[in-house]
Tab-separated table of C-alpha atoms in Angstrom:
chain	number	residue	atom	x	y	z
A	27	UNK	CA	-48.290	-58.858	9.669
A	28	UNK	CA	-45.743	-56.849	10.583
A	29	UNK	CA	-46.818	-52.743	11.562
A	30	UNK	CA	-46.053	-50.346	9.886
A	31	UNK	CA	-43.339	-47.212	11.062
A	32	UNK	CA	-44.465	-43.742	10.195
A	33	UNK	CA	-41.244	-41.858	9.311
A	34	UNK	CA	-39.930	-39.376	12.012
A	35	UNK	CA	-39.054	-35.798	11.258
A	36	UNK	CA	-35.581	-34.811	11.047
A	37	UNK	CA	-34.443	-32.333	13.650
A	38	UNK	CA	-33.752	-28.455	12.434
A	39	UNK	CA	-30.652	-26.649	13.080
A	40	UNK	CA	-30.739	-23.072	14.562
A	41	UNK	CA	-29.780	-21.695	11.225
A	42	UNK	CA	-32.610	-23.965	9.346
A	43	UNK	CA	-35.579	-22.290	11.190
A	44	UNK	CA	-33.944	-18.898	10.944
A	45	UNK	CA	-34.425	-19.914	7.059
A	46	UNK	CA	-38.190	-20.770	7.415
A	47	UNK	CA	-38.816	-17.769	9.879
A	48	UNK	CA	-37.107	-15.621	6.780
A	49	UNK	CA	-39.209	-17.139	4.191
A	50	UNK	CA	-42.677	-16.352	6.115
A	51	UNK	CA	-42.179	-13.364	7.741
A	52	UNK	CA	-39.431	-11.551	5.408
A	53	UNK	CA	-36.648	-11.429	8.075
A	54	UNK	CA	-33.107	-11.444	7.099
A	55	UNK	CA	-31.458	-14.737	8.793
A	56	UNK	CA	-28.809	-12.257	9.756
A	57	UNK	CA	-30.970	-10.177	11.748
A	58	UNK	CA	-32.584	-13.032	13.416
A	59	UNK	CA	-31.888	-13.898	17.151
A	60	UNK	CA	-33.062	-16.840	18.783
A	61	UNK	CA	-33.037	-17.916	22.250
A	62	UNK	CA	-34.964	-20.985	24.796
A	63	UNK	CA	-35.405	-20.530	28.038
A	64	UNK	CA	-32.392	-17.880	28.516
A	65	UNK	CA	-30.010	-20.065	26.183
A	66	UNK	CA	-28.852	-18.262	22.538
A	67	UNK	CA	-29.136	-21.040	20.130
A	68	UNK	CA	-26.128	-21.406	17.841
A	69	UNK	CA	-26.484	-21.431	14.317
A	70	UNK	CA	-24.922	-24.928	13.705
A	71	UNK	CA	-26.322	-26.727	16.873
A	72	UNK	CA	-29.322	-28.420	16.190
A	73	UNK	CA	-32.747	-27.460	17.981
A	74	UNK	CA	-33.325	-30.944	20.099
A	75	UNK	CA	-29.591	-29.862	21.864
A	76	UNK	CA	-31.784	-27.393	23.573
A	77	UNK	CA	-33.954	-29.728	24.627
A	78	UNK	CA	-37.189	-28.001	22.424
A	79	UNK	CA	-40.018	-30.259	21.547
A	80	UNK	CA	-43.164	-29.760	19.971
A	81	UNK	CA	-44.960	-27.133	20.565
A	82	UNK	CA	-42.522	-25.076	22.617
A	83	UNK	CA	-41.811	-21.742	22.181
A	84	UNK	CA	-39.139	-20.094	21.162
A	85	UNK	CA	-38.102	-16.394	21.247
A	86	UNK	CA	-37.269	-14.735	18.514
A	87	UNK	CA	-35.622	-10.735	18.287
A	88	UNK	CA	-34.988	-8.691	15.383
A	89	UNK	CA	-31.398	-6.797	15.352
A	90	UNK	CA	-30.374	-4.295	13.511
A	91	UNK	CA	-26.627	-4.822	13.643
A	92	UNK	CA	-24.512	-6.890	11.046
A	93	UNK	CA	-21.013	-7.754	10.806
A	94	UNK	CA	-19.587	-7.696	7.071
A	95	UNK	CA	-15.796	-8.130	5.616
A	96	UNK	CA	-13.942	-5.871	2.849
A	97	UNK	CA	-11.979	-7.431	1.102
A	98	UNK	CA	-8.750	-5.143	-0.305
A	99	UNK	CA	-7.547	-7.072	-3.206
A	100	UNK	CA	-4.608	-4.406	-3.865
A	101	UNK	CA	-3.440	-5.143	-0.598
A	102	UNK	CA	-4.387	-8.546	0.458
A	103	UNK	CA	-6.188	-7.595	2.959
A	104	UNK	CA	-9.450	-8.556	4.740
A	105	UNK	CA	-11.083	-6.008	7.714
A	106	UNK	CA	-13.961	-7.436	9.416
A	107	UNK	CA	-16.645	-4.643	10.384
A	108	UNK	CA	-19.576	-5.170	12.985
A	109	UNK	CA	-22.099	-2.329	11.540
A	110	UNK	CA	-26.322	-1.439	11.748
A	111	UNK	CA	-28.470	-1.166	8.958
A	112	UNK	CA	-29.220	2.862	9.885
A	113	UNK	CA	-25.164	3.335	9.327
A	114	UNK	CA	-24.569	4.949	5.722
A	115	UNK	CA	-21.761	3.824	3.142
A	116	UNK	CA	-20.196	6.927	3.977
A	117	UNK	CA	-19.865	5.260	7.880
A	118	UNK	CA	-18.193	2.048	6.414
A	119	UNK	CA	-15.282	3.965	4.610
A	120	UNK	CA	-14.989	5.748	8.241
A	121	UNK	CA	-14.253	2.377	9.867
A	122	UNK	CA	-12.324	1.292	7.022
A	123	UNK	CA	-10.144	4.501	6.826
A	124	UNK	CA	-10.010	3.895	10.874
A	125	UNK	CA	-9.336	0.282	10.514
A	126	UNK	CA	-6.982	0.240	7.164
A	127	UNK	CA	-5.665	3.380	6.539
A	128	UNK	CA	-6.986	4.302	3.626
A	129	UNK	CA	-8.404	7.580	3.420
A	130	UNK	CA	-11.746	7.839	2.476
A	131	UNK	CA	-11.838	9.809	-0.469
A	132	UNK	CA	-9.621	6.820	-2.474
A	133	UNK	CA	-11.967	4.355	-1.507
A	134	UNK	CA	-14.571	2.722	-4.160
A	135	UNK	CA	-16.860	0.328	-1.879
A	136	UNK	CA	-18.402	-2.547	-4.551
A	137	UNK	CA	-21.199	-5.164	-3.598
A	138	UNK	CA	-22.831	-7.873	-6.775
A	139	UNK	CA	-20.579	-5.951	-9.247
A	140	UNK	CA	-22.560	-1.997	-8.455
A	141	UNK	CA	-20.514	1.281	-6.847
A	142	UNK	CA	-22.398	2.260	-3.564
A	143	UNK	CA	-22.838	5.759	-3.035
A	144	UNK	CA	-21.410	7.287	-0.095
A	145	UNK	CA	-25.037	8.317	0.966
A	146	UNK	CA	-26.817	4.868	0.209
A	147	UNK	CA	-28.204	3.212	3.403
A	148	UNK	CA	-26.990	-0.545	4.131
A	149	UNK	CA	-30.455	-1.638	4.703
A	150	UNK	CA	-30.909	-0.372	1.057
A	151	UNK	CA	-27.583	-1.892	-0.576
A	152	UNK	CA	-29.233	-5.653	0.090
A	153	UNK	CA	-26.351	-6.534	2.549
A	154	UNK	CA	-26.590	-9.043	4.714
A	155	UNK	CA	-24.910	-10.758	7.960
A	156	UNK	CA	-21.602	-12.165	7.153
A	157	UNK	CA	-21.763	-10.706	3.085
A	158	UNK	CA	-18.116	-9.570	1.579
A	159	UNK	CA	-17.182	-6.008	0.000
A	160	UNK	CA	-14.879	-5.602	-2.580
A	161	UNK	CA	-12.899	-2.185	-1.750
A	162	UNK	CA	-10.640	-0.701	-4.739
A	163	UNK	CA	-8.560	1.964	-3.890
A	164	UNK	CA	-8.218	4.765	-6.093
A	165	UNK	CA	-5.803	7.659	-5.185
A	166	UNK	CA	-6.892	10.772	-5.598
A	167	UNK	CA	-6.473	13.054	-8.583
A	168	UNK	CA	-5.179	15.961	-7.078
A	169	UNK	CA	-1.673	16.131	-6.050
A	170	UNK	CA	0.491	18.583	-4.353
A	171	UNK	CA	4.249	18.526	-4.751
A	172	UNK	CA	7.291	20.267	-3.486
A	173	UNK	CA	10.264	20.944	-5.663
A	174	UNK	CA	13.438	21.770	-4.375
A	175	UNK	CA	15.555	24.439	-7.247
A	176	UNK	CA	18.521	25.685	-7.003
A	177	UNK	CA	19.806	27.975	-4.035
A	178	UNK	CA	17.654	25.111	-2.107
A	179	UNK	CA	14.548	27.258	-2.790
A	180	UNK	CA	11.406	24.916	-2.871
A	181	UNK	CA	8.518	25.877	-5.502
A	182	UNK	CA	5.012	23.966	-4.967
A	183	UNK	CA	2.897	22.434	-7.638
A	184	UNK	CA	-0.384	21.112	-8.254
A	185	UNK	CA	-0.680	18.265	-10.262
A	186	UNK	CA	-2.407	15.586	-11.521
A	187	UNK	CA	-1.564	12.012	-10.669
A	188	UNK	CA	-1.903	11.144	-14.151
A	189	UNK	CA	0.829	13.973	-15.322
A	190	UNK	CA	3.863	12.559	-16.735
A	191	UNK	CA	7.314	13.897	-15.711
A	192	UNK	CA	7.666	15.479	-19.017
A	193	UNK	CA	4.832	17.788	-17.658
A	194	UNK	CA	6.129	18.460	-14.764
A	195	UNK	CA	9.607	19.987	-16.094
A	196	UNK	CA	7.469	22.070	-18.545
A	197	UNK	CA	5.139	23.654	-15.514
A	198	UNK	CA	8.895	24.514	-13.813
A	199	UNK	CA	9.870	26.100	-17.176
A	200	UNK	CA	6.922	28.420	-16.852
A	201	UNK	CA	7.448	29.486	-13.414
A	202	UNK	CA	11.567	29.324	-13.355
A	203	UNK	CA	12.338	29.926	-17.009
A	204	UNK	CA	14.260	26.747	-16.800
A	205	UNK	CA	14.680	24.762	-20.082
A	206	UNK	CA	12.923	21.461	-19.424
A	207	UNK	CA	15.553	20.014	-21.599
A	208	UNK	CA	18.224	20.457	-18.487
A	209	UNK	CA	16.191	19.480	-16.538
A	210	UNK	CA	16.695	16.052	-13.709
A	211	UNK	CA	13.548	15.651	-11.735
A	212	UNK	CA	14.632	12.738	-8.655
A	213	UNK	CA	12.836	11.062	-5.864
A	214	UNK	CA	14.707	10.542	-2.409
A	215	UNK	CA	13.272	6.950	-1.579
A	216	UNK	CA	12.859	5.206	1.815
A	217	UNK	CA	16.691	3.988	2.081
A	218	UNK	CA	18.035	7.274	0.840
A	219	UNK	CA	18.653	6.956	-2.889
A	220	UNK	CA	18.082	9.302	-4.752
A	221	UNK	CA	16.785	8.281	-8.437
A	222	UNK	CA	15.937	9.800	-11.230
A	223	UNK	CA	12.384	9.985	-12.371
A	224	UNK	CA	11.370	8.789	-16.399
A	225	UNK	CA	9.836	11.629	-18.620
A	226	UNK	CA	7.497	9.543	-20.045
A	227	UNK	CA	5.969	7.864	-17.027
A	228	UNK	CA	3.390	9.508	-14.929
A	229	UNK	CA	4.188	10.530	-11.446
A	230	UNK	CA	1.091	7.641	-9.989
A	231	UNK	CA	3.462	4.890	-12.019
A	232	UNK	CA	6.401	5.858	-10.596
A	233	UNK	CA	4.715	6.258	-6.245
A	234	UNK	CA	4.834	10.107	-6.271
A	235	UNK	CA	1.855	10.843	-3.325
A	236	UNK	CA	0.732	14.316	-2.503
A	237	UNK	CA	3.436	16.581	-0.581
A	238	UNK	CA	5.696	14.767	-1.337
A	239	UNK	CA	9.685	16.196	-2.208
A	240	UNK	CA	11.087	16.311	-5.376
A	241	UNK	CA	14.626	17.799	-6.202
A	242	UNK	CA	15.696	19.298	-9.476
A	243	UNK	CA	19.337	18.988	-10.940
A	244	UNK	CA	20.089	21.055	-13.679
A	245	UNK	CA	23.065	20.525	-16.193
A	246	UNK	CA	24.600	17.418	-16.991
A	247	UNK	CA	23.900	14.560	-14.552
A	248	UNK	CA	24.467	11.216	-14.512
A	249	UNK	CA	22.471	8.432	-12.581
A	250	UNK	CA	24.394	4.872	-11.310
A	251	UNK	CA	24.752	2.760	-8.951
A	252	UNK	CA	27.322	1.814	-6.165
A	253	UNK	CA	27.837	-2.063	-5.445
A	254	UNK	CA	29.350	-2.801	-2.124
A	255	UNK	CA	31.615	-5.324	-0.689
A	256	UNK	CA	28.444	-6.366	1.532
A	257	UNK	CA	26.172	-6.792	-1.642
A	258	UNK	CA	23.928	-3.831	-1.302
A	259	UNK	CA	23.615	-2.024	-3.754
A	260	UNK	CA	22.878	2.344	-3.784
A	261	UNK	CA	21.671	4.233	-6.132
A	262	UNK	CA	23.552	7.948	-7.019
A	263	UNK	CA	22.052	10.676	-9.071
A	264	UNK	CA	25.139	13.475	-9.612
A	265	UNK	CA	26.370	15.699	-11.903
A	266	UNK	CA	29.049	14.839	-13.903
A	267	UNK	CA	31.460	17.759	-12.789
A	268	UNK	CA	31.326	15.971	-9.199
A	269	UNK	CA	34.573	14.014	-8.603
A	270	UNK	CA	35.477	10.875	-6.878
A	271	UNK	CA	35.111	12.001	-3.766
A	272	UNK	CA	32.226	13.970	-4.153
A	273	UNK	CA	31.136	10.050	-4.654
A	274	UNK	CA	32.890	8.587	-1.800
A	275	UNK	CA	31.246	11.293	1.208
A	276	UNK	CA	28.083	10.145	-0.060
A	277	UNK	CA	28.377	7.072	0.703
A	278	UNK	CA	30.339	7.598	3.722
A	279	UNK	CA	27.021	8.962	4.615
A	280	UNK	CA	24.864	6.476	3.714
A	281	UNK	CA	26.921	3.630	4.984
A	282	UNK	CA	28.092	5.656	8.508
A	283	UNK	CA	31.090	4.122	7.981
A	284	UNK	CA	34.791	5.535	7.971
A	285	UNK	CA	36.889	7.198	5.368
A	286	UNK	CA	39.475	5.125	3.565
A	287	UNK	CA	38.721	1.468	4.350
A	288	UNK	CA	37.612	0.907	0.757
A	289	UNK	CA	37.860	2.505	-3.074
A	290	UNK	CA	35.785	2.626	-6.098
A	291	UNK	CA	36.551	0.483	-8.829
A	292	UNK	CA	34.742	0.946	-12.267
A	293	UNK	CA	35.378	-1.412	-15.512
A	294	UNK	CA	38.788	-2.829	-14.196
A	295	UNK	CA	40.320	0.926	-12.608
A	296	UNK	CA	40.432	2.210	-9.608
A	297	UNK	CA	39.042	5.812	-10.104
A	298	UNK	CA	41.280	8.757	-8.996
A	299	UNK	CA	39.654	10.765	-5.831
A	300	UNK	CA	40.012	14.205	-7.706
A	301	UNK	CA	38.928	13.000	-10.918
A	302	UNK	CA	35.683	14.222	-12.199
A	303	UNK	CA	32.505	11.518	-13.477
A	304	UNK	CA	33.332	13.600	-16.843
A	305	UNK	CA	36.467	12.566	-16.539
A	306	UNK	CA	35.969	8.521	-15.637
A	307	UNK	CA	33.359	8.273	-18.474
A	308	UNK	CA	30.831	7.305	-15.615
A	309	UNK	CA	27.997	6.138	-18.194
A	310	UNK	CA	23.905	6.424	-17.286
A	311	UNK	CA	22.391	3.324	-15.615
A	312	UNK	CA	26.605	1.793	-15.317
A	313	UNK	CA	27.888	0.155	-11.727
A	314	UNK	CA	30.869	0.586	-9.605
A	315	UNK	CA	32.203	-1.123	-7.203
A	316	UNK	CA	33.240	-0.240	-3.692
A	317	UNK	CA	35.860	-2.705	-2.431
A	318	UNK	CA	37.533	-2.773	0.351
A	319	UNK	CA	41.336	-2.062	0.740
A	320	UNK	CA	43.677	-4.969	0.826
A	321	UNK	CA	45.284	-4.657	4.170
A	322	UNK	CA	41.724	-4.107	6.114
A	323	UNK	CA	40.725	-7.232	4.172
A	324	UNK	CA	43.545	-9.696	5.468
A	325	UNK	CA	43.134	-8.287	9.018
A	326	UNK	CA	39.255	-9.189	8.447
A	327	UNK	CA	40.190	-12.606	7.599
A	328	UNK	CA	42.668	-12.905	10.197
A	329	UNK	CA	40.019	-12.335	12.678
A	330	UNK	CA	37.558	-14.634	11.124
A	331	UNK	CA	40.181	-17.352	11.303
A	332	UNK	CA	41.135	-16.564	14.919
């Protein structure tokens, strides 16, 4: 008759009897440190690589510290925070302001679908080690913005991120007596072009941020756009009693390139340097073309086939 094996019990990992220490004593795993004879055992190692048999003991210490991620879905971004129980919500957005850039008072911190409060402890939000915030970012309401008027005097306003243009040009009518009809409210963006900003839309929808510049054309304008030889393309907001050249120093400027190495070219004619937008029929949203002149293009090509 053969005898009969009595089955042997599987060896724990680290992390198992952090799990059974948790569900006696009411421990978070995260919280849980364990070490044998001086060596920290590793979540994913098992206990026997240790070298613990029965009835050894094992020490066991209680931390307060965490680490956490936020995740920044508006960004795509993910900040990793190491962080203590005692430490407040209002302490995370600190680090995260710190960490991210975002300031503090745009920040809505969610965990399991609830808003914490900035003055909730995280031992009272249910967080544990290596748990994920969701962070949404929400701008402020409050706005301040500067408008440049004419004489290059500059009025400030406070808004509303939710205001829409249209509002806007009816606050300057109060405090300029300036129709809002006449009125061209434009943006100076990041590359220099100036562009014209929609009635309709509100100044969060179109990336208007607090102190930011705004400059007000009055009259007649026109906006359009400038395609150049290279492919890039500029965007012009001017008044239709500028001329050609009024066009052509502009982008001189923009370009830091030279005077007469190129003309503008709109629907098939080359427009006149003295002639006025008026006068070209330069239409709203329309392109022209900035070509070079012929003779600086064969020398080009001449050098390119050199």
């Amino acid at each position: 008759m053969g005898s009969r094996q009595e089955p042997q019990p599987q060896p724990h990992s680290s992390y198992k009897v952090k799990a059974k220490i948790g569900a006696i004593e009411g421990i978070d795993k995260g919280q849980q440190e364990l070490f044998f004879a001086g060596f920290h055992l590793k979540n994913d190692n098992m206990v026997t690589d240790y070298g613990i048999m029965d009835n050894s003991f094992v020490d066991l210490y209680v931390t307060d510290g965490i680490q956490i991620s936020v995740k920044i879905p508006s960004v795509g971004k993910i900040i990793k925070l190491n962080l203590k129980k005692s430490q407040s919500v209002a302490d995370i957005k600190a680090d995260i302001e710190q960490k991210g850039g975002i300031p503090r008072n745009e920040q809505i911190l969610m965990h399991t679908g609830r808003q914490l409060e900035d003055n909730m402890m995280l031992a009272n939000c249910g967080l544990g080690n290596g748990e994920t915030l969701h962070l949404l970012v929400c701008p402020a309401d409050m706005l301040r913005v500067f408008v440049i008027v004419s004489g290059g005097r500059t009025i400030n306003l406070d808004v509303k991120c939710w205001y829409t243009v249209a509002d806007v040009k009816l606050m300057i009518e109060t405090f300029e007596g300036l129709p809002a009809c006449t009125q061209v409210l434009a943006s100076t963006e990041s590359g220099g072009d100036v562009v014209a900003l929609k009635d309709t839309e509100t100044l969060q929808s179109q990336n208007i941020k607090n102190n930011d510049v705004l400059t007000l054309h009055m009259g007649r304008t026109v906006q359009f756009f400038i395609k150049t030889w290279q492919g890039k393309t500029l965007t012009m907001l001017m008044e239709l009693s500028d001329t050609t050249n009024d066009v052509l120093k502009i982008i001189e400027e923009r370009l830091q390139i030279k005077p007469g190495i190129y003309y503008l070219r709109y629907r098939g004619r080359v427009l006149s340097p003295g002639d006025t937008l008026l006068m070209s029929k330069i239409e709203s949203d329309s392109t022209i073309d900035a070509r070079l002149v012929g003779e600086l293009k064969e020398k080009q090509k001449g050098v390119i086939g050199s």
